[in-house]
mmCIF file of C-alpha atoms in Angstrom:
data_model
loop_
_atom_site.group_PDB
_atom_site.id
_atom_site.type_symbol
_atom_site.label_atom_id
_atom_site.label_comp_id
_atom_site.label_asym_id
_atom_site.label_seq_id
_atom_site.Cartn_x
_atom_site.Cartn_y
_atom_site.Cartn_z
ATOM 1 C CA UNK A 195 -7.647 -0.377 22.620
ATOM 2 C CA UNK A 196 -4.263 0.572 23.981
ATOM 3 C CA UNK A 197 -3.114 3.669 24.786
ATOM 4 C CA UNK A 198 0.729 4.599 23.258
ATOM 5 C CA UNK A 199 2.462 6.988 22.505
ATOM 6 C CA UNK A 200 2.091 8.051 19.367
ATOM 7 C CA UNK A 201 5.001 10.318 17.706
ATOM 8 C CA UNK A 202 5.594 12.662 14.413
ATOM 9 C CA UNK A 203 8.729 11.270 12.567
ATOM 10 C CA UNK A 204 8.559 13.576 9.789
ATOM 11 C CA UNK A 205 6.209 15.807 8.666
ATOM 12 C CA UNK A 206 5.256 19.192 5.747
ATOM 13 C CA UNK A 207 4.308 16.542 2.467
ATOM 14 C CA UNK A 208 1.488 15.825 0.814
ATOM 15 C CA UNK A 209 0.172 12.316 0.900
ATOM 16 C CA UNK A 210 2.876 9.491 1.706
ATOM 17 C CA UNK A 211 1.994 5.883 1.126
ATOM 18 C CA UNK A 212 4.162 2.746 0.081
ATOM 19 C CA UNK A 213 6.179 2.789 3.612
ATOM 20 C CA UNK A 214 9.143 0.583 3.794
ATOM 21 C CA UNK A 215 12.046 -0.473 6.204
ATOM 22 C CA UNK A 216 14.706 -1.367 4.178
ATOM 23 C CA UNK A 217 18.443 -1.535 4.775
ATOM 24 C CA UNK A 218 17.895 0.086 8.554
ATOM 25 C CA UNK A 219 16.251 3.116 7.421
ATOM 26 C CA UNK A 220 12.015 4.197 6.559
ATOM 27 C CA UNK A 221 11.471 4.987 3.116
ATOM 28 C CA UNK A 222 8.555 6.048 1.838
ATOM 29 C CA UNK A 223 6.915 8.091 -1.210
ATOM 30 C CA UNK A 224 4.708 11.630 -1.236
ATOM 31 C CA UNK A 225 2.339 11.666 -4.292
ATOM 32 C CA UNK A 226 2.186 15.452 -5.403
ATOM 33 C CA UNK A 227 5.766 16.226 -4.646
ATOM 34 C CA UNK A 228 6.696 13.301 -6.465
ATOM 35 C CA UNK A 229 9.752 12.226 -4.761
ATOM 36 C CA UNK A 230 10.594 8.695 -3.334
ATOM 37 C CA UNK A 231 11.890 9.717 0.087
ATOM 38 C CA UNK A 232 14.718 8.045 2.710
ATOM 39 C CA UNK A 233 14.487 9.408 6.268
ATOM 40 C CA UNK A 234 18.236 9.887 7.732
ATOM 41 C CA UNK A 235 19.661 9.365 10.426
ATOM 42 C CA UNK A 236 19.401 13.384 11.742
ATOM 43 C CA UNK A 237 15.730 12.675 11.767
ATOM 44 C CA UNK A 238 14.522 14.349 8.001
ATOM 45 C CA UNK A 239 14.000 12.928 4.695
ATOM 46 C CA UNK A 240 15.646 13.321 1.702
ATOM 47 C CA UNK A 241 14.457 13.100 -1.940
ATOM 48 C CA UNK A 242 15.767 9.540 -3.249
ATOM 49 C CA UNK A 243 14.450 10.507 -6.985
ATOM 50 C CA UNK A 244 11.660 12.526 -8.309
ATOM 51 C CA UNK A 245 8.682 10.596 -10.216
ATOM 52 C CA UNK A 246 6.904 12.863 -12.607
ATOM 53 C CA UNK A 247 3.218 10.840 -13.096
ATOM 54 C CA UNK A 248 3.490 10.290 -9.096
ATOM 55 C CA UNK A 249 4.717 7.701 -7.761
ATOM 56 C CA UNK A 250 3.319 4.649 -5.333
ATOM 57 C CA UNK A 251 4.482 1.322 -4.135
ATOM 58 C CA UNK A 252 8.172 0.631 -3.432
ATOM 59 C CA UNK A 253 10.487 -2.744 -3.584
ATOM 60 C CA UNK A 254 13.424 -3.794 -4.168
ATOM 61 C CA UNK A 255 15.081 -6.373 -7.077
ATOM 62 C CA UNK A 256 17.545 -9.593 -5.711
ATOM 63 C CA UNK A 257 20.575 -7.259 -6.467
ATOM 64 C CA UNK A 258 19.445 -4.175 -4.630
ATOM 65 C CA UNK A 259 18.258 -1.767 -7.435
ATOM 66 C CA UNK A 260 14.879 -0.291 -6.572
ATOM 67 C CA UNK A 261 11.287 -0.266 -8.086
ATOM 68 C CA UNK A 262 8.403 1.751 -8.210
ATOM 69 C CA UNK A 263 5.365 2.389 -9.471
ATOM 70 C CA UNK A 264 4.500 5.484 -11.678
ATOM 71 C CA UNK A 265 0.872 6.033 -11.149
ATOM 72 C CA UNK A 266 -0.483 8.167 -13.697
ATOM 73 C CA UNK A 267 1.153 6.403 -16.826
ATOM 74 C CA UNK A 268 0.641 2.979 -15.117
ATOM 75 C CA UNK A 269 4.443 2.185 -15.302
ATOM 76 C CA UNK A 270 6.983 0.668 -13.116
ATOM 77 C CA UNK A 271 10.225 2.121 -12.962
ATOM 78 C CA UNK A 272 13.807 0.999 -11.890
ATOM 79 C CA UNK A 273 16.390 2.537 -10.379
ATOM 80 C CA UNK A 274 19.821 1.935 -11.656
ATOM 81 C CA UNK A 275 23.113 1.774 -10.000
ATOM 82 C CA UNK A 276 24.002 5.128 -11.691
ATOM 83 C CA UNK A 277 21.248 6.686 -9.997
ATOM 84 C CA UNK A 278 18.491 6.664 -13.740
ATOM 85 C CA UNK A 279 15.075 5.519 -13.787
ATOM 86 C CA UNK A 280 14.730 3.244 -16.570
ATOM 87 C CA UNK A 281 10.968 1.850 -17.780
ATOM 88 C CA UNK A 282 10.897 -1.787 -15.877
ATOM 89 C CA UNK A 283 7.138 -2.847 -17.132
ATOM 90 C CA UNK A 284 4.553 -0.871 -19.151
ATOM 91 C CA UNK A 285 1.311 -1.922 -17.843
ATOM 92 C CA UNK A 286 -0.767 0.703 -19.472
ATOM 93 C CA UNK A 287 -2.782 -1.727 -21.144
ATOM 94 C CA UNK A 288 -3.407 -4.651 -18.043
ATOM 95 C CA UNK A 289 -4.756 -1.688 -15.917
ATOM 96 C CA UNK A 290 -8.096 -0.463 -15.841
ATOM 97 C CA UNK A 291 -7.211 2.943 -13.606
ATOM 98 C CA UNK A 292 -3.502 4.683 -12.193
ATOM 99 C CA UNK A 293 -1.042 1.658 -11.132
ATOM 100 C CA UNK A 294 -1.329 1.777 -7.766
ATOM 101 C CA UNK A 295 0.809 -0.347 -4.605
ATOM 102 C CA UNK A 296 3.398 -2.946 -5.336
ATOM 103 C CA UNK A 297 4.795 -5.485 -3.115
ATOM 104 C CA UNK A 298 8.052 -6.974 -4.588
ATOM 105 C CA UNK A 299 8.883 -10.695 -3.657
ATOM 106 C CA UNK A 300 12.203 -12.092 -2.768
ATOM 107 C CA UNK A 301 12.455 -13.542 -5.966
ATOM 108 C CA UNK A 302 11.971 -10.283 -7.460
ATOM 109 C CA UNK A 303 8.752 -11.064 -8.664
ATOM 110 C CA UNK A 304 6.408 -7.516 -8.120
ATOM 111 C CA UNK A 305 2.703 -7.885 -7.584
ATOM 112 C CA UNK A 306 1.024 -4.216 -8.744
ATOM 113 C CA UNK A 307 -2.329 -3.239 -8.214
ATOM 114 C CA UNK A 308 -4.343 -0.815 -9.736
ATOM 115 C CA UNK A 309 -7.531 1.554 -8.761
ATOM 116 C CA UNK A 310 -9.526 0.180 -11.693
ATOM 117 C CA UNK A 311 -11.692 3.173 -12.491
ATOM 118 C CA UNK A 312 -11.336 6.925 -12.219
ATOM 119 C CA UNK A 313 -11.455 7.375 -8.730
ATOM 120 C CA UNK A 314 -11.023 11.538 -8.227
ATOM 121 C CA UNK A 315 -12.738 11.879 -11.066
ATOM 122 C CA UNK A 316 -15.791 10.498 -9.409
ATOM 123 C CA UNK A 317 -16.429 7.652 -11.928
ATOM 124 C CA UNK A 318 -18.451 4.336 -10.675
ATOM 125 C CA UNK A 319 -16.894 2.019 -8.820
ATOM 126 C CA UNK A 320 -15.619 -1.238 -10.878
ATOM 127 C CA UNK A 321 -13.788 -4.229 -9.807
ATOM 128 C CA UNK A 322 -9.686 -4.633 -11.121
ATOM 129 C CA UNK A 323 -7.225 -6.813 -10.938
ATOM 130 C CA UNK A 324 -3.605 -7.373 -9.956
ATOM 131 C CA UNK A 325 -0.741 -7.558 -11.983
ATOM 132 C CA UNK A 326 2.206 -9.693 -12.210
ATOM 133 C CA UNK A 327 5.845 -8.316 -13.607
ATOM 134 C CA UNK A 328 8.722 -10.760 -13.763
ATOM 135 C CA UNK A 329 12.583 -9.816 -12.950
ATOM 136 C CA UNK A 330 12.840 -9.320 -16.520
ATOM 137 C CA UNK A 331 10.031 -6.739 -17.010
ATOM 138 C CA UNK A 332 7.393 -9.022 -18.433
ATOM 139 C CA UNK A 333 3.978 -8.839 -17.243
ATOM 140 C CA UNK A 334 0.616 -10.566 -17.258
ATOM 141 C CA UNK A 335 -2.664 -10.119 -15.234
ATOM 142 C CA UNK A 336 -2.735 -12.638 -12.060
ATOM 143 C CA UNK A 337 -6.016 -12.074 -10.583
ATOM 144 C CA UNK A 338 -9.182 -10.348 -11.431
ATOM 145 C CA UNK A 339 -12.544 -9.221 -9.784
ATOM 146 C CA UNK A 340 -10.716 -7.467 -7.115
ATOM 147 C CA UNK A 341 -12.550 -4.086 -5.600
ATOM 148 C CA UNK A 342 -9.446 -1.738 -5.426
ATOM 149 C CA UNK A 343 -6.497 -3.789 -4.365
ATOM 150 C CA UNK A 344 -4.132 -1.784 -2.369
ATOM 151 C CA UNK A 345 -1.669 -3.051 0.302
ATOM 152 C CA UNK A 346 0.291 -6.549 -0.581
ATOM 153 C CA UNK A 347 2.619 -8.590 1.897
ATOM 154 C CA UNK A 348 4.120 -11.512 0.704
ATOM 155 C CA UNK A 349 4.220 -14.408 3.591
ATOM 156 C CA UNK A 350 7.942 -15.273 4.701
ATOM 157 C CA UNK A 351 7.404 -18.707 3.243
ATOM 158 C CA UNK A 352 6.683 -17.164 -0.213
ATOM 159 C CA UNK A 353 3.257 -19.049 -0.698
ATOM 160 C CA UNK A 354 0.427 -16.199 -0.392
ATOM 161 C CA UNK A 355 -0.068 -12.979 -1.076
ATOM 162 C CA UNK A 356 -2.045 -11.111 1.009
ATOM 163 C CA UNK A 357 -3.939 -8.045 -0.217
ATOM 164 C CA UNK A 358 -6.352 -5.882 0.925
ATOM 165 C CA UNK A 359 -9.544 -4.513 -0.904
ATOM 166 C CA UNK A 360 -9.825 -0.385 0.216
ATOM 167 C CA UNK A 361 -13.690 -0.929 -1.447
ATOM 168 C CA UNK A 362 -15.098 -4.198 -1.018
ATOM 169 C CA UNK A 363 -14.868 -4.565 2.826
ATOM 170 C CA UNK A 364 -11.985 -7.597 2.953
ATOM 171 C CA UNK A 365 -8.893 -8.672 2.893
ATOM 172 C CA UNK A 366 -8.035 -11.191 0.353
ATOM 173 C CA UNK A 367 -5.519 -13.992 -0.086
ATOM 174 C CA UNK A 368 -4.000 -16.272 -3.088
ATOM 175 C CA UNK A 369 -1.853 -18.752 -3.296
ATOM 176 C CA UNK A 370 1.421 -17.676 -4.974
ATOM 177 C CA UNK A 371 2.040 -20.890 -7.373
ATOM 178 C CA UNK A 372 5.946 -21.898 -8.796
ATOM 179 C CA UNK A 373 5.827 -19.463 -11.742
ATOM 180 C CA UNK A 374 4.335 -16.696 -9.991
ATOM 181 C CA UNK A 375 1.262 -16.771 -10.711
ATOM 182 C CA UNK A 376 -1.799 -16.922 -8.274
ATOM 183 C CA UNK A 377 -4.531 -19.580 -7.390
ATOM 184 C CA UNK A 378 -7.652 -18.598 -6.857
ATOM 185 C CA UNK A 379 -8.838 -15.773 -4.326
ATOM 186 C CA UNK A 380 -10.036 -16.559 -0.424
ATOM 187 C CA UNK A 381 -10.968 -14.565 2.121
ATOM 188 C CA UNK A 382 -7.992 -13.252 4.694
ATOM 189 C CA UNK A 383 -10.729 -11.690 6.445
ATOM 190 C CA UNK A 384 -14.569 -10.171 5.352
ATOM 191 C CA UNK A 385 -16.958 -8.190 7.265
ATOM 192 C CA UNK A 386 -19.702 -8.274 4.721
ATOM 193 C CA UNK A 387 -19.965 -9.120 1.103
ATOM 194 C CA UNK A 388 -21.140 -5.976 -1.021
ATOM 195 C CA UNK A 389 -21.467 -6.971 -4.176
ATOM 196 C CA UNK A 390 -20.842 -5.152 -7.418
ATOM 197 C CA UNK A 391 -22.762 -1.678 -6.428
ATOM 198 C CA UNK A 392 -21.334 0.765 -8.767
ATOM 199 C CA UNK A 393 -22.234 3.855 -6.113
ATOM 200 C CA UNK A 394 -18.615 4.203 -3.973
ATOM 201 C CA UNK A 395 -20.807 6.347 -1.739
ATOM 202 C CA UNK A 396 -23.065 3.465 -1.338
ATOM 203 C CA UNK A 397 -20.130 1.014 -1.026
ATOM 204 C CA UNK A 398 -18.631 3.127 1.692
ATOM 205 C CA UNK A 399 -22.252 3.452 3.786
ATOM 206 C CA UNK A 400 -22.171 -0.414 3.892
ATOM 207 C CA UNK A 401 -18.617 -1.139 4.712
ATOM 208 C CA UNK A 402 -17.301 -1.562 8.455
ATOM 209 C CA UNK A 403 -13.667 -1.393 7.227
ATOM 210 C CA UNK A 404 -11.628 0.360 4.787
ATOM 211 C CA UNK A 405 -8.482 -1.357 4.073
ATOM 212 C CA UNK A 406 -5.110 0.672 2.581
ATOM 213 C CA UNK A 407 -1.952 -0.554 3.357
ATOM 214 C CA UNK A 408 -1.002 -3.495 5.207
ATOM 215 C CA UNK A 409 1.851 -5.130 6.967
ATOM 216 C CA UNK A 410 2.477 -8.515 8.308
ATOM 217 C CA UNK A 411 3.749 -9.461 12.050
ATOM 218 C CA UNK A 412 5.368 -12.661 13.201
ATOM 219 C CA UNK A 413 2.713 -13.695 14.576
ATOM 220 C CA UNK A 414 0.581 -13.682 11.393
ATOM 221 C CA UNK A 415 -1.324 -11.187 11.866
ATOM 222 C CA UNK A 416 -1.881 -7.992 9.747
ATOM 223 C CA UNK A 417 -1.827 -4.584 10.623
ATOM 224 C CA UNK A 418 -3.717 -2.206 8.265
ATOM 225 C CA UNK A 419 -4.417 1.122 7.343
ATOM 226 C CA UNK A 420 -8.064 1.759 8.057
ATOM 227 C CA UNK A 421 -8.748 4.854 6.087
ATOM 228 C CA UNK A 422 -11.653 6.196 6.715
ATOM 229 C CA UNK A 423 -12.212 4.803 10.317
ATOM 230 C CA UNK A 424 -8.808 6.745 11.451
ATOM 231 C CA UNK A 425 -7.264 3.604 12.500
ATOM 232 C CA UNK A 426 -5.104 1.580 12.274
ATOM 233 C CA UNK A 427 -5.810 -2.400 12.965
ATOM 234 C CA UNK A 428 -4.128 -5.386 13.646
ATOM 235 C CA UNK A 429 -6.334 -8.333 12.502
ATOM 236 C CA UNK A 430 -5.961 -12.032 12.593
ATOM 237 C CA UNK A 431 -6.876 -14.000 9.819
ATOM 238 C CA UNK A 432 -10.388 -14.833 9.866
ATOM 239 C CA UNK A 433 -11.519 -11.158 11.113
ATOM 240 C CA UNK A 434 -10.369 -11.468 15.020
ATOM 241 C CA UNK A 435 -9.416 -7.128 15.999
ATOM 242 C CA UNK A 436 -6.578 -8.128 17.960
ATOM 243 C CA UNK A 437 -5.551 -4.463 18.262
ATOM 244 C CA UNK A 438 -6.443 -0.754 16.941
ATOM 245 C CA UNK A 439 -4.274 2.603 17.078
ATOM 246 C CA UNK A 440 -6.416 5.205 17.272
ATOM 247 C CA UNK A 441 -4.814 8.320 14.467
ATOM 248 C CA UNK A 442 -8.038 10.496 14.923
ATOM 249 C CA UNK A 443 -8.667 13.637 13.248
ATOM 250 C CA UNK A 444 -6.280 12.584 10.549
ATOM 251 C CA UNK A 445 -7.070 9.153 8.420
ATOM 252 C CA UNK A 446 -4.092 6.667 8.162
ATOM 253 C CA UNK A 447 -3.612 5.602 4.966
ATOM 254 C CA UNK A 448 -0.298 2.980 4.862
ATOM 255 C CA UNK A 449 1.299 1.088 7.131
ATOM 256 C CA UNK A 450 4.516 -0.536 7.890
ATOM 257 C CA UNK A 451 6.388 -1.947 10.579
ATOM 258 C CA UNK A 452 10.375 -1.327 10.699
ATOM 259 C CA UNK A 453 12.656 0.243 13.260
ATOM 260 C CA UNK A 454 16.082 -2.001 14.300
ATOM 261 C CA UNK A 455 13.568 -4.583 16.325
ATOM 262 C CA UNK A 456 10.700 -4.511 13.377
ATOM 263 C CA UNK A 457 8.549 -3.541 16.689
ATOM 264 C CA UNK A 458 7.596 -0.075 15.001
ATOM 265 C CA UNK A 459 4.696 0.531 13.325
ATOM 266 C CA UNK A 460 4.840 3.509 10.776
ATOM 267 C CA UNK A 461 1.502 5.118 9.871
ATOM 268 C CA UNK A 462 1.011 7.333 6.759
ATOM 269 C CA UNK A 463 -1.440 10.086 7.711
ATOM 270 C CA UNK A 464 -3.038 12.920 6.417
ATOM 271 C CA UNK A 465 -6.538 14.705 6.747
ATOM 272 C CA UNK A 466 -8.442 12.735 3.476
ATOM 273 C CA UNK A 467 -7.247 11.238 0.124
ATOM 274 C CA UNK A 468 -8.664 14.155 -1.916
ATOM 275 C CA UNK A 469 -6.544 14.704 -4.646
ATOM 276 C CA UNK A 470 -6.898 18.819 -4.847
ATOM 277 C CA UNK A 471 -7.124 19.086 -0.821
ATOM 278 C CA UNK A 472 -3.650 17.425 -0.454
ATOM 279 C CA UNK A 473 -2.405 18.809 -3.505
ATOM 280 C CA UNK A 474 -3.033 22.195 -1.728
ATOM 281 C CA UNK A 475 -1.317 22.146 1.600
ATOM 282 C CA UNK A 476 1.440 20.365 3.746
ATOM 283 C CA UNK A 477 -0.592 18.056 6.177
ATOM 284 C CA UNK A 478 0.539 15.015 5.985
ATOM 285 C CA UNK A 479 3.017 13.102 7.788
ATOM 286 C CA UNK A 480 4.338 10.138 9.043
ATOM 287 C CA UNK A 481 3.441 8.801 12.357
ATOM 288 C CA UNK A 482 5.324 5.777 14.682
ATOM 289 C CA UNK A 483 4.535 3.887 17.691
ATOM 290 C CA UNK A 484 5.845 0.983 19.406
ATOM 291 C CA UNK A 485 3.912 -2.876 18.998
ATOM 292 C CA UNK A 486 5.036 -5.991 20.869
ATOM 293 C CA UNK A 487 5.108 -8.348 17.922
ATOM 294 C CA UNK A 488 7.954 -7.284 15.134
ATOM 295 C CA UNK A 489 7.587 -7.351 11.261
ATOM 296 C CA UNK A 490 7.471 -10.542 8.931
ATOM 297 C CA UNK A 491 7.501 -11.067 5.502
ATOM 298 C CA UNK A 492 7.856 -8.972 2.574
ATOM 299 C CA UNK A 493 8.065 -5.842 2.625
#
């Protein structure tokens, strides 16, 4: 492990996730204050546009407008030139628990994921699926059998999506085929298979990793958000720890890399994913340090 310097960029939200560089600056969202944020140059954030049923993962269309997910009423929204949110894609009924992180291809083509069962509400654990919506709003399920697929990159080439599975101990890949769609499911990386055990307590006990959100360098490895180990990794395909960034006592929960260079790596942290705990207090906030391979892909 390699000892950095690790520094607060902004800090006094909830729980970010869904970190992005995009058009030279880090935007990210908070769940419980609802906002989509944009750090500025002065070194604070400012409130892009409030999402009532909280928002998640973040992208962009071809001609610049912006989407993102609203978790609670398993939406995606857009942003339009005049500043409104508009309803993109209803997915209400292709989700089996809250919409969750989005990665949004260069095509415009958005990948969402969703938790798949009630999570804070302490239900079993059951496998999900991701969700494919179209420039034009349409949307169909892509992949299924998924244990709660969180962070997405899409390669630079365009031909795989990589995702990673928070419960089921992997990272996942898929061929992204001409209309969008996805081939069938391989490993990225796996450090154990565990099944279909319903008990996330159980799941957790077995796992060695704990995979949020992810980010791709040029080199073709992934950094990720490893939750629960209060870490986060850069992994090469196959299951090779190429490097670790220790975040200890907070967890790190989403990752990017950004910054002029793409050598930054952003790291969402906070003190636990509990709903009420975060919901209560102003802990979280958003860490950086410097890596020697810059960002690839999408976002």
């Amino acid at each position: 492990m390699k000892q950095r310097e690790v520094v607060t960029v902004v800090d006094g939200f909830t729980y970010l996730e869904g970190p992005r560089w995009y058009q030279g600056a880090l935007w990210f969202v908070d769940f419980y204050t609802c906002g989509v944020y944009r750090v500025t140059p002065g070194g604070g954030a400012e409130k892009i546009v409030h999402v009532e049923h909280q928002p998640s993962g973040l992208g962009w269309l071809p001609d610049g407008r912006m989407l993102v997910v609203s978790m609670k009423d398993r939406k995606v929204l857009r942003q339009e030139a005049d500043g409104r949110l508009v309803v993109h894609a209803d997915l209400w009924d292709l989700c089996e628990g809250h919409a969750n992180d989005m990665v949004v291809a260069p095509n415009g083509n958005a990948y969402v994921g969703n938790f798949g069962f009630d999570l804070m509400g302490g239900a079993p654990h059951r496998k999900t699926g991701l969700v494919l919506v179209s420039p034009d709003g349409s949307a169909k399920v892509v992949a299924q059998g998924l244990h709660f697929p969180n962070g997405m990159v899409v390669t630079p080439d365009g031909r795989t999506l990589i995702v990673n599975e928070l419960f089921g101990n992997r990272i996942s890949q898929f061929d992204i085929l001409a209309d969008g769609a996805l081939g069938p499911r391989r490993d990225f990386a796996s450090f154990g298979d565990l099944g279909d055990e319903p008990d996330l307590g159980m799941r957790l006990e077995k796992a060695r990793i704990y995979p949020d959100g992810l980010t791709l360098d040029a080199s073709g490895a992934v950094w990720f958000a490893d939750t629960l180990n209060k870490r986060a990794v850069r992994i090469a395909e196959g299951g090779e720890i190429l490097d670790t960034v220790e975040t200890t006592p907070e967890g790190v929960f989403a990752v990017a890399l950004g910054g002029d260079d793409g050598k930054t790596l952003f790291m969402c942290a906070a003190p636990d994913w509990d709903e009420a705990q975060r919901k209560a207090a102003l802990e979280a906030r958003m860490l950086a340090t410097r890596v020697s391979i810059g960002h690839a892909g999408t976002p």
